[in-house]
Amino acid sequence: MPNNIKKTKTLFIVLIFTFFSKSYSQTLSIPVHDSYRSIEEIVLQEIDFQNDSIRLKKFLAPLQQSSSKKYNILYYALLANGYSSYFDKINSKSDKYFLLSIQKAKDINDIPLVVWTEMNYSKYLYHYRNMDKLIPTLLKTIENAENIKPEKMILPGETFKIFGWIMTTIDDNDLSLKFLKKSLEYSKTNTPEYASILNAIGTHYLKTDKLSTAMHYFNKTIAVSLQIGDNIRYAKALGDKALIYEKRGDYKTALQLLEKDIDYSKKYKDEKNNMYALILMAKILLKNQDTSKATIFLQKAEKIALSKSYYNNSLKDIIELKLDILNGSYPEKELLLRRELKRIDDSLLKTDGENALRKANWFVQKTKYENELKEAQKQNRQEIKTKNIYAIIVILAVLLSVSILIIFKKRLKNSSLEYDKKITRYKIEKISFENKLKAANQDLDSNIEFLHNKNIQISKLKLELEQIKKSPSYYLEEEKGKLQELLDSHLMTDENWNNFKREFKKEYGPFYETLMTDYPELKDSNLKIIILQKLRFSNSEIASLLGITTDAVKKSKQRLKKKLGEKQHQLFEIIDMP
């Protein structure tokens, strides 16, 4: 018996020694020449050591010890990535080494390396949703990337993919598709990278309600994923297909796909995708009035969401769904949930803290100025005791007050002039678009272009209104209301609609006749949404043109489907037909 114990101990020690020997034997292969393709070769060797920073530094040591400045830069960039994995959040060490890698790339004026280091930093900021730092960094990176040919970039496929992902997140759909398609062009087929880009393009079309095109890309993603054995990407594509079926009202198929998604995500330990699938499953179950099952899935999702601070967006979705389930039946529980929701909302606002930072900076400068003024007054009181000096101080104070008043009035005047200039500029743009429409004989294409231009103007005006609300010049809009008046003037009028409908009937006569003949129950408000959808306007674009919310457009469609019953499928089939 003692011999058996001794043998077991010996075997255990040998196994431990073997494990650590293999673990620490991992080395980074360094090419002799530091060309951009050699840099790619190094980057592709990157390993996630998670919470083992010693192995990380040992692995990257050849880069630090190299005489190549480019390889030294890679050392800091990959070390920053390692610390990101180690802390699994925004952290000072990662920030330090990301910024150091960027600065050193700038010091040697290597633009491709600058683009890659900035992209690497952007990916980190995007992962942890630090949008305040991300957007200015990303815009600088895109600007630098546009100054070099893609062939000279380091990993152009991944770089364009990151650009596309972020633009999709912030709803810049045109730029997201542009970058994702460029990414596809510079990525090898039948690779995990290629599958992820296909999936991202599908997500783009899903967000813009082009469901058939989205389905095409998700199916291509699944085909590539199965071919190369990328089970995680396969699971994600199944979940994305479920979103399409959910939009189409086929909840049964959506739930079946999500069950597979969850099984694969659990099996291959992708907690983030598992969480998303669980939340979506709960949403669909709630639509089916199955609150008990929905509650179970939400509990599972919540367990994952609470594990990471950067899952707060998902945690917010979970709490809102829980409130939908309670629906006023348990006031005490709802109160606790609403408090938690408020806390999460506050924490999410901190990631977009541009205004907060400006306010803090202004407060620091103001306090500094006040302290300096107090110190000067103290010294003056000690040194100057005569009435004449006090009189001079009073005079200076008066002059200062007058100067401040003059400056303040000048600023008010400048603000008013700037406000009026903006209004004039937008009015000129509006007149220009209207004149172009008249000059183009008001055919359907020119009407569509006109509506797209209106959407652009509406978006600009909404942004102006939001910005002016946060500025000291908001009183101008409250007094004059010219921005809101101009925004309202861009909404589709009866005259615009009649002209547009006339040209539409010329181009889509049979479709319009079918609507009038087969669907007499359609109101004019329904026709507006149907015709705009037929012309591939998104829900948000339709909402802007009609002066309603996106939710109102969606609810209008839902009410129409309910009203039409079985006829809804025929209607939406002919709408989706080219």
XYZ file of C-alpha atoms in Angstrom:
578
model
C 0.000 0.000 0.000
C 2.745 2.538 0.850
C 4.437 1.694 -2.469
C 1.234 2.487 -4.338
C 0.973 5.853 -2.589
C 4.620 6.584 -3.397
C 4.061 5.693 -7.081
C 0.970 7.891 -7.220
C 2.893 10.856 -5.765
C 5.726 10.341 -8.234
C 3.324 10.177 -11.157
C 1.562 13.343 -9.967
C 4.873 15.246 -9.721
C 5.875 14.091 -13.228
C 2.528 15.264 -14.643
C 2.843 18.664 -12.947
C 6.419 19.061 -14.206
C 5.358 18.094 -17.739
C 2.483 20.586 -17.688
C 4.628 23.502 -16.581
C 7.443 22.553 -18.940
C 5.054 22.668 -21.905
C 3.380 25.814 -20.671
C 6.613 27.730 -20.335
C 8.129 26.295 -23.496
C 5.822 28.418 -25.657
C 8.014 30.828 -27.579
C 7.359 33.560 -30.096
C 8.874 33.084 -33.542
C 10.565 36.300 -34.673
C 11.264 36.777 -38.409
C 14.638 38.282 -39.305
C 13.242 41.159 -41.364
C 10.666 43.494 -39.811
C 8.471 43.868 -42.911
C 4.706 44.384 -42.590
C 4.063 40.755 -43.519
C 6.521 39.715 -40.764
C 4.588 41.897 -38.309
C 1.374 40.152 -39.356
C 3.064 36.792 -38.776
C 3.956 37.858 -35.224
C 0.506 39.277 -34.433
C -1.169 36.069 -35.599
C 0.893 34.132 -33.032
C -0.714 36.069 -30.164
C -1.850 33.843 -27.265
C -4.334 34.718 -24.525
C -2.578 33.883 -21.243
C -5.535 35.242 -19.254
C -4.371 35.676 -15.616
C -0.741 34.605 -16.102
C 1.233 37.810 -16.705
C 4.577 36.047 -16.112
C 4.042 33.700 -19.061
C 2.789 36.635 -21.125
C 5.994 38.653 -20.575
C 8.170 35.578 -21.146
C 6.345 34.897 -24.420
C 6.748 38.496 -25.626
C 10.342 38.914 -24.397
C 11.959 38.324 -27.853
C 10.118 41.411 -29.137
C 11.366 43.561 -26.267
C 14.936 42.285 -26.714
C 14.928 42.812 -30.483
C 16.976 45.633 -32.036
C 14.007 46.403 -34.318
C 11.996 49.444 -33.200
C 8.939 47.996 -34.955
C 9.181 44.789 -32.921
C 9.588 46.853 -29.728
C 6.332 48.626 -30.598
C 4.619 45.258 -31.066
C 5.841 44.256 -27.614
C 4.009 47.161 -25.935
C 0.848 46.686 -28.030
C 0.605 42.930 -27.355
C 1.491 43.463 -23.685
C -1.433 45.911 -23.473
C -3.694 43.225 -24.967
C -2.434 40.741 -22.384
C -3.217 43.067 -19.477
C -6.662 43.681 -20.969
C -7.332 39.926 -20.771
C -5.755 39.774 -17.290
C -7.929 42.517 -15.763
C -10.902 41.967 -18.098
C -11.797 45.666 -17.906
C -10.441 49.124 -18.706
C -7.202 49.346 -16.711
C -4.267 51.736 -16.302
C -1.606 49.247 -17.453
C -3.336 48.496 -20.740
C -3.976 52.216 -21.298
C -0.321 52.995 -20.636
C 1.059 50.382 -23.055
C -1.527 51.012 -25.785
C -0.692 54.727 -25.795
C 3.036 53.996 -25.606
C 2.847 51.728 -28.668
C 0.939 54.406 -30.599
C 3.371 57.156 -29.637
C 6.439 55.088 -30.557
C 4.883 54.250 -33.940
C 4.353 57.980 -34.483
C 7.929 58.726 -33.382
C 9.326 56.615 -36.229
C 6.651 58.002 -38.607
C 5.457 54.529 -39.602
C 1.855 55.180 -40.732
C 0.838 51.491 -41.254
C 2.108 50.722 -37.749
C 0.342 53.817 -36.362
C -2.918 52.609 -37.932
C -2.498 49.107 -36.515
C -1.619 50.300 -32.984
C -4.552 52.739 -32.982
C -6.874 50.038 -34.310
C -5.623 47.684 -31.578
C -6.386 50.343 -28.960
C -9.804 51.038 -30.545
C -10.666 47.336 -30.341
C -9.910 47.402 -26.598
C -12.001 50.547 -26.017
C -14.846 49.089 -28.087
C -14.808 45.781 -26.202
C -15.243 47.569 -22.881
C -17.553 50.224 -24.379
C -15.496 53.290 -23.458
C -17.193 55.334 -26.180
C -15.876 58.646 -24.828
C -12.278 57.725 -25.765
C -13.157 55.374 -28.605
C -14.768 57.744 -31.100
C -11.963 60.354 -31.350
C -9.370 57.547 -31.465
C -11.279 55.678 -34.142
C -11.792 58.760 -36.316
C -8.057 59.512 -36.217
C -7.325 55.884 -37.124
C -9.714 55.946 -40.092
C -8.184 59.221 -41.269
C -4.679 57.700 -41.113
C -5.872 54.519 -42.831
C -7.253 56.517 -45.754
C -3.765 57.929 -46.396
C -2.259 54.520 -47.226
C -3.143 51.732 -49.627
C -4.822 48.673 -48.045
C -2.041 46.481 -49.472
C 0.445 48.320 -47.254
C -1.666 48.015 -44.107
C -1.033 45.477 -41.358
C -3.920 42.969 -41.341
C -6.219 45.169 -43.467
C -9.026 42.618 -43.253
C -9.153 42.767 -39.454
C -8.695 46.560 -39.425
C -11.621 47.182 -41.773
C -13.694 44.647 -39.829
C -13.147 46.548 -36.558
C -14.096 49.804 -38.311
C -17.249 48.126 -39.653
C -18.244 46.616 -36.303
C -17.977 49.948 -34.507
C -19.848 51.844 -37.219
C -22.615 49.224 -37.039
C -22.830 49.769 -33.276
C -23.222 53.538 -33.650
C -25.729 53.123 -36.490
C -23.607 54.596 -39.289
C -24.890 51.990 -41.727
C -23.297 53.335 -44.899
C -19.797 53.384 -43.448
C -20.240 50.035 -41.694
C -21.149 48.273 -44.954
C -18.309 50.006 -46.808
C -15.722 48.826 -44.291
C -17.137 45.311 -43.904
C -17.110 44.706 -47.648
C -13.526 46.004 -47.840
C -12.688 43.662 -44.983
C -14.155 40.743 -46.926
C -12.025 41.702 -49.910
C -8.798 41.537 -47.874
C -9.548 38.383 -45.863
C -8.852 34.766 -46.754
C -11.909 32.689 -47.591
C -12.921 29.705 -45.466
C -11.368 31.105 -42.289
C -12.911 32.123 -38.944
C -12.151 35.745 -39.884
C -14.065 35.402 -43.155
C -17.044 33.806 -41.398
C -17.178 36.597 -38.804
C -17.212 39.259 -41.544
C -20.035 37.484 -43.395
C -21.940 37.426 -40.113
C -21.285 41.145 -39.535
C -22.566 42.014 -43.024
C -25.671 39.962 -42.309
C -26.135 41.911 -39.072
C -25.882 45.171 -41.043
C -28.700 44.111 -43.373
C -30.735 42.871 -40.411
C -30.464 46.293 -38.739
C -31.613 47.968 -41.957
C -34.578 45.551 -42.253
C -33.306 43.891 -45.455
C -34.211 40.500 -44.106
C -33.761 38.407 -47.258
C -30.241 39.747 -47.804
C -29.440 39.268 -44.123
C -30.623 35.644 -44.324
C -28.368 35.081 -47.349
C -25.283 36.228 -45.429
C -26.184 34.284 -42.271
C -26.588 31.116 -44.359
C -23.178 31.752 -45.941
C -21.740 32.227 -42.447
C -23.183 28.888 -41.347
C -21.811 27.109 -44.430
C -18.277 28.440 -43.876
C -18.432 27.819 -40.098
C -19.454 24.185 -40.563
C -16.772 23.672 -43.204
C -13.951 24.945 -40.953
C -15.414 23.683 -37.653
C -15.969 27.134 -36.114
C -18.698 26.107 -33.681
C -18.940 29.459 -31.894
C -19.517 31.383 -35.127
C -22.053 28.720 -36.160
C -23.952 29.270 -32.901
C -23.944 33.060 -33.359
C -25.259 32.771 -36.904
C -28.101 30.552 -35.663
C -29.001 33.220 -33.102
C -28.934 35.919 -35.783
C -31.211 33.858 -38.034
C -33.576 33.574 -35.084
C -33.829 37.387 -35.102
C -35.044 37.269 -38.707
C -37.717 34.687 -37.929
C -38.731 36.709 -34.881
C -39.152 39.822 -37.070
C -41.271 37.763 -39.469
C -43.455 36.523 -36.626
C -42.299 32.890 -36.874
C -41.605 32.466 -33.160
C -41.533 28.679 -33.254
C -38.588 28.532 -35.681
C -36.853 31.385 -33.845
C -37.052 29.494 -30.536
C -35.747 26.283 -32.121
C -32.717 28.117 -33.524
C -32.053 29.815 -30.193
C -32.132 26.474 -28.383
C -29.332 25.263 -30.679
C -27.470 28.539 -30.200
C -27.632 28.175 -26.403
C -26.549 24.503 -26.514
C -23.482 25.317 -28.636
C -22.616 28.424 -26.613
C -22.712 26.434 -23.374
C -20.795 23.521 -24.851
C -18.004 25.721 -26.208
C -18.089 28.138 -23.239
C -19.022 31.382 -24.991
C -20.853 33.052 -22.121
C -21.441 36.339 -23.940
C -23.248 34.732 -26.870
C -25.082 32.454 -24.451
C -26.323 35.512 -22.561
C -27.548 37.243 -25.730
C -29.379 34.094 -26.838
C -31.003 33.655 -23.416
C -32.269 37.246 -23.431
C -33.663 36.921 -26.946
C -35.295 33.614 -25.985
C -36.982 35.355 -23.049
C -38.227 38.201 -25.266
C -39.853 35.798 -27.711
C -41.379 33.722 -24.914
C -42.913 36.897 -23.499
C -44.471 37.593 -26.879
C -45.979 34.098 -26.609
C -47.228 34.988 -23.098
C -45.029 32.243 -21.560
C -43.799 34.254 -18.569
C -42.691 31.279 -16.458
C -40.172 30.008 -19.049
C -39.109 33.552 -19.862
C -38.319 34.108 -16.163
C -36.098 31.009 -16.075
C -34.082 32.145 -19.101
C -33.748 35.663 -17.678
C -32.343 34.269 -14.423
C -29.690 32.362 -16.370
C -28.850 35.433 -18.459
C -28.698 37.644 -15.367
C -26.141 35.359 -13.741
C -23.820 35.940 -16.719
C -24.599 39.668 -17.003
C -23.655 40.265 -13.364
C -20.237 38.675 -13.884
C -18.831 41.530 -16.042
C -19.239 45.275 -15.628
C -19.266 45.760 -19.407
C -22.398 43.577 -19.673
C -24.464 46.418 -18.167
C -26.377 46.985 -21.406
C -27.577 43.386 -21.310
C -28.345 43.661 -17.606
C -30.503 46.674 -18.412
C -32.448 44.607 -20.999
C -32.939 41.847 -18.431
C -34.324 44.225 -15.791
C -36.689 45.856 -18.291
C -38.000 42.420 -19.285
C -38.463 41.526 -15.626
C -40.519 44.693 -15.162
C -42.650 43.689 -18.161
C -43.294 40.333 -16.517
C -44.250 41.876 -13.150
C -46.502 44.465 -14.849
C -47.513 46.149 -11.614
C -48.298 42.935 -9.723
C -45.452 43.257 -7.191
C -44.799 46.960 -6.424
C -41.973 46.277 -3.944
C -40.035 44.114 -6.409
C -40.638 46.652 -9.146
C -39.319 49.459 -6.962
C -36.067 47.554 -6.343
C -35.725 46.772 -10.037
C -36.311 50.397 -11.026
C -33.649 51.528 -8.567
C -31.222 49.054 -10.077
C -32.202 50.230 -13.568
C -31.487 53.827 -12.563
C -28.063 52.811 -11.255
C -27.237 51.029 -14.496
C -28.447 53.966 -16.598
C -26.179 56.264 -14.591
C -23.181 53.976 -15.049
C -23.806 53.751 -18.800
C -23.932 57.535 -19.051
C -20.448 57.721 -17.568
C -18.997 55.977 -20.615
C -20.147 58.905 -22.786
C -18.834 61.534 -20.416
C -17.728 64.249 -22.851
C -20.043 66.844 -21.307
C -19.138 65.719 -17.802
C -15.432 66.071 -18.588
C -15.924 69.548 -20.038
C -17.950 70.559 -17.005
C -15.284 69.160 -14.640
C -12.512 70.958 -16.543
C -14.449 74.245 -16.426
C -15.041 73.781 -12.699
C -11.324 73.148 -12.024
C -10.273 76.257 -13.977
C -12.931 78.380 -12.277
C -11.829 77.206 -8.813
C -8.182 77.861 -9.682
C -9.014 81.405 -10.830
C -11.061 82.114 -7.691
C -8.251 80.874 -5.428
C -5.693 83.046 -7.227
C -7.979 86.079 -6.942
C -8.505 85.485 -3.203
C -4.766 85.250 -2.629
C -4.176 88.490 -4.528
C -6.858 90.267 -2.492
C -5.310 88.985 0.734
C -1.906 90.352 -0.208
C -3.466 93.650 -1.237
C -5.193 93.966 2.134
C -1.877 93.462 3.912
C 0.137 95.827 1.750
C -2.400 98.501 0.916
C -4.294 100.221 3.701
C -5.015 103.659 2.370
C -8.315 104.876 1.057
C -6.824 105.766 -2.290
C -5.714 102.205 -2.864
C -9.173 100.963 -1.879
C -10.640 103.454 -4.319
C -8.360 102.119 -7.048
C -9.446 98.577 -6.227
C -13.098 99.654 -6.437
C -12.478 101.344 -9.779
C -10.647 98.274 -11.077
C -13.487 96.066 -9.883
C -15.991 98.287 -11.675
C -13.902 98.251 -14.839
C -13.591 94.494 -14.599
C -17.349 94.178 -14.165
C -17.963 96.440 -17.145
C -15.459 94.460 -19.224
C -17.115 91.208 -18.248
C -20.528 92.670 -19.087
C -19.291 93.848 -22.504
C -17.697 90.475 -23.213
C -20.867 88.708 -22.081
C -23.051 90.866 -24.326
C -20.673 90.298 -27.229
C -20.867 86.547 -26.691
C -24.648 86.716 -26.600
C -24.627 88.666 -29.862
C -22.198 86.191 -31.449
C -24.354 83.294 -30.300
C -27.411 84.924 -31.858
C -25.559 85.589 -35.133
C -24.274 81.998 -35.248
C -27.789 80.705 -34.591
C -29.223 82.833 -37.420
C -26.427 81.718 -39.776
C -27.275 78.080 -39.125
C -30.954 78.711 -39.796
C -30.128 80.539 -43.044
C -27.782 77.751 -44.165
C -30.375 75.048 -43.553
C -33.053 77.088 -45.334
C -30.791 77.509 -48.370
C -30.084 73.770 -48.419
C -33.819 73.080 -48.228
C -34.594 75.438 -51.115
C -31.719 73.941 -53.131
C -33.092 70.397 -52.737
C -36.598 71.558 -53.672
C -35.289 73.326 -56.790
C -33.356 70.207 -57.801
C -36.569 68.199 -57.537
C -38.406 70.672 -59.778
C -35.557 70.684 -62.307
C -35.587 66.873 -62.434
C -39.234 66.815 -63.625
C -40.279 65.201 -60.327
C -39.874 61.578 -61.524
C -39.790 58.754 -58.939
C -35.985 58.600 -58.672
C -35.719 62.333 -58.047
C -38.527 62.073 -55.470
C -36.685 59.264 -53.684
C -33.467 61.257 -53.720
C -35.416 64.242 -52.427
C -36.776 62.170 -49.513
C -33.305 60.847 -48.688
C -32.014 64.405 -48.645
C -34.903 65.349 -46.362
C -33.875 62.541 -43.998
C -30.326 63.870 -43.948
C -31.578 67.374 -43.177
C -33.936 66.064 -40.481
C -31.049 64.161 -38.857
C -28.832 67.249 -38.955
C -31.553 69.433 -37.472
C -32.292 66.902 -34.712
C -28.589 66.822 -33.871
C -28.471 70.623 -33.832
C -31.465 70.696 -31.484
C -29.826 68.174 -29.143
C -26.563 70.114 -29.129
C -28.160 73.494 -28.572
C -30.172 72.066 -25.647
C -26.866 71.287 -23.928
C -25.334 74.685 -24.734
C -25.733 78.128 -23.127
C -27.455 79.275 -26.344
C -30.581 77.190 -25.747
C -32.535 80.321 -24.822
C -32.352 81.383 -28.504
C -34.266 78.296 -29.626
C -36.749 78.701 -26.776
C -37.389 82.291 -27.819
C -37.385 81.881 -31.606
C -38.054 78.185 -32.202
C -36.592 78.449 -35.723
C -34.760 75.105 -35.680
C -37.913 73.255 -34.641
C -39.946 75.186 -37.204
C -37.458 74.261 -39.926
C -37.452 70.631 -38.777
C -41.264 70.509 -38.957
C -41.158 71.990 -42.482
C -39.116 68.982 -43.676
C -41.819 66.507 -42.693
C -43.825 65.047 -45.566
C -46.732 67.359 -46.434
C -49.894 66.363 -48.262
C -48.547 68.060 -51.388
C -45.219 66.171 -51.147
C -47.086 62.933 -50.590
C -49.478 63.424 -53.536
C -46.585 64.248 -55.887
C -44.599 61.294 -54.612
C -47.581 58.930 -54.867
C -48.272 60.079 -58.430
C -44.723 59.254 -59.536
C -44.781 55.982 -57.596
C -47.946 54.889 -59.446
C -46.192 55.491 -62.743
C -43.286 53.220 -61.789
C -45.157 50.635 -59.697
C -48.605 50.723 -61.271
C -49.435 46.990 -60.896
C -48.259 46.968 -57.271
C -50.369 50.039 -56.441
C -53.435 48.578 -58.206
C -53.019 45.355 -56.219
C -53.005 47.366 -53.001
C -56.157 49.242 -53.961
C -57.977 46.129 -55.217
C -56.940 43.417 -52.752
C -56.548 45.551 -49.633
C -59.357 48.121 -49.547
C -59.010 48.347 -45.775
C -55.682 50.175 -46.087
C -55.736 53.754 -44.822
C -53.630 56.541 -46.257
C -51.305 56.309 -43.232
C -50.808 52.588 -44.007
C -50.115 53.358 -47.671
C -47.381 55.840 -46.763
C -45.509 53.256 -44.698
C -46.056 50.435 -47.231
C -44.895 52.497 -50.220
C -41.826 53.801 -48.398
C -40.983 50.279 -47.255
C -41.383 49.041 -50.827
C -38.741 51.588 -51.848
C -36.400 50.175 -49.169
C -36.685 53.027 -46.692
C -35.791 51.808 -43.182
C -38.111 52.186 -40.190
C -36.008 55.066 -38.831
C -36.069 56.863 -42.214
C -39.852 56.432 -42.489
C -40.272 57.743 -38.943
C -38.193 60.851 -39.707
C -40.144 61.647 -42.882
C -43.552 61.216 -41.237
C -42.611 63.016 -38.017
C -43.243 60.021 -35.769
C -41.068 57.682 -33.712
C -39.528 54.452 -34.978
C -41.615 52.575 -32.390
C -44.737 54.180 -33.860
C -43.804 52.840 -37.312
C -43.271 49.352 -35.886
C -46.552 49.442 -33.960
C -48.374 50.648 -37.074
C -47.035 47.624 -38.975
C -48.010 45.301 -36.135
C -51.547 46.706 -36.027
C -51.794 46.323 -39.802
C -50.697 42.681 -39.615
C -53.308 42.014 -36.951
C -55.939 43.806 -38.997
C -55.140 41.874 -42.203
C -54.909 38.480 -40.536
C -53.878 35.795 -43.036
C -53.641 38.366 -45.822
C -50.624 39.972 -44.144
C -48.212 37.349 -45.533
C -49.310 38.013 -49.121
C -48.961 41.767 -48.588
C -45.452 41.630 -47.156
C -44.369 39.149 -49.825
C -45.262 41.574 -52.617
C -43.642 44.418 -50.643
C -40.357 42.480 -50.440
C -40.466 41.562 -54.139
C -38.028 43.602 -56.263
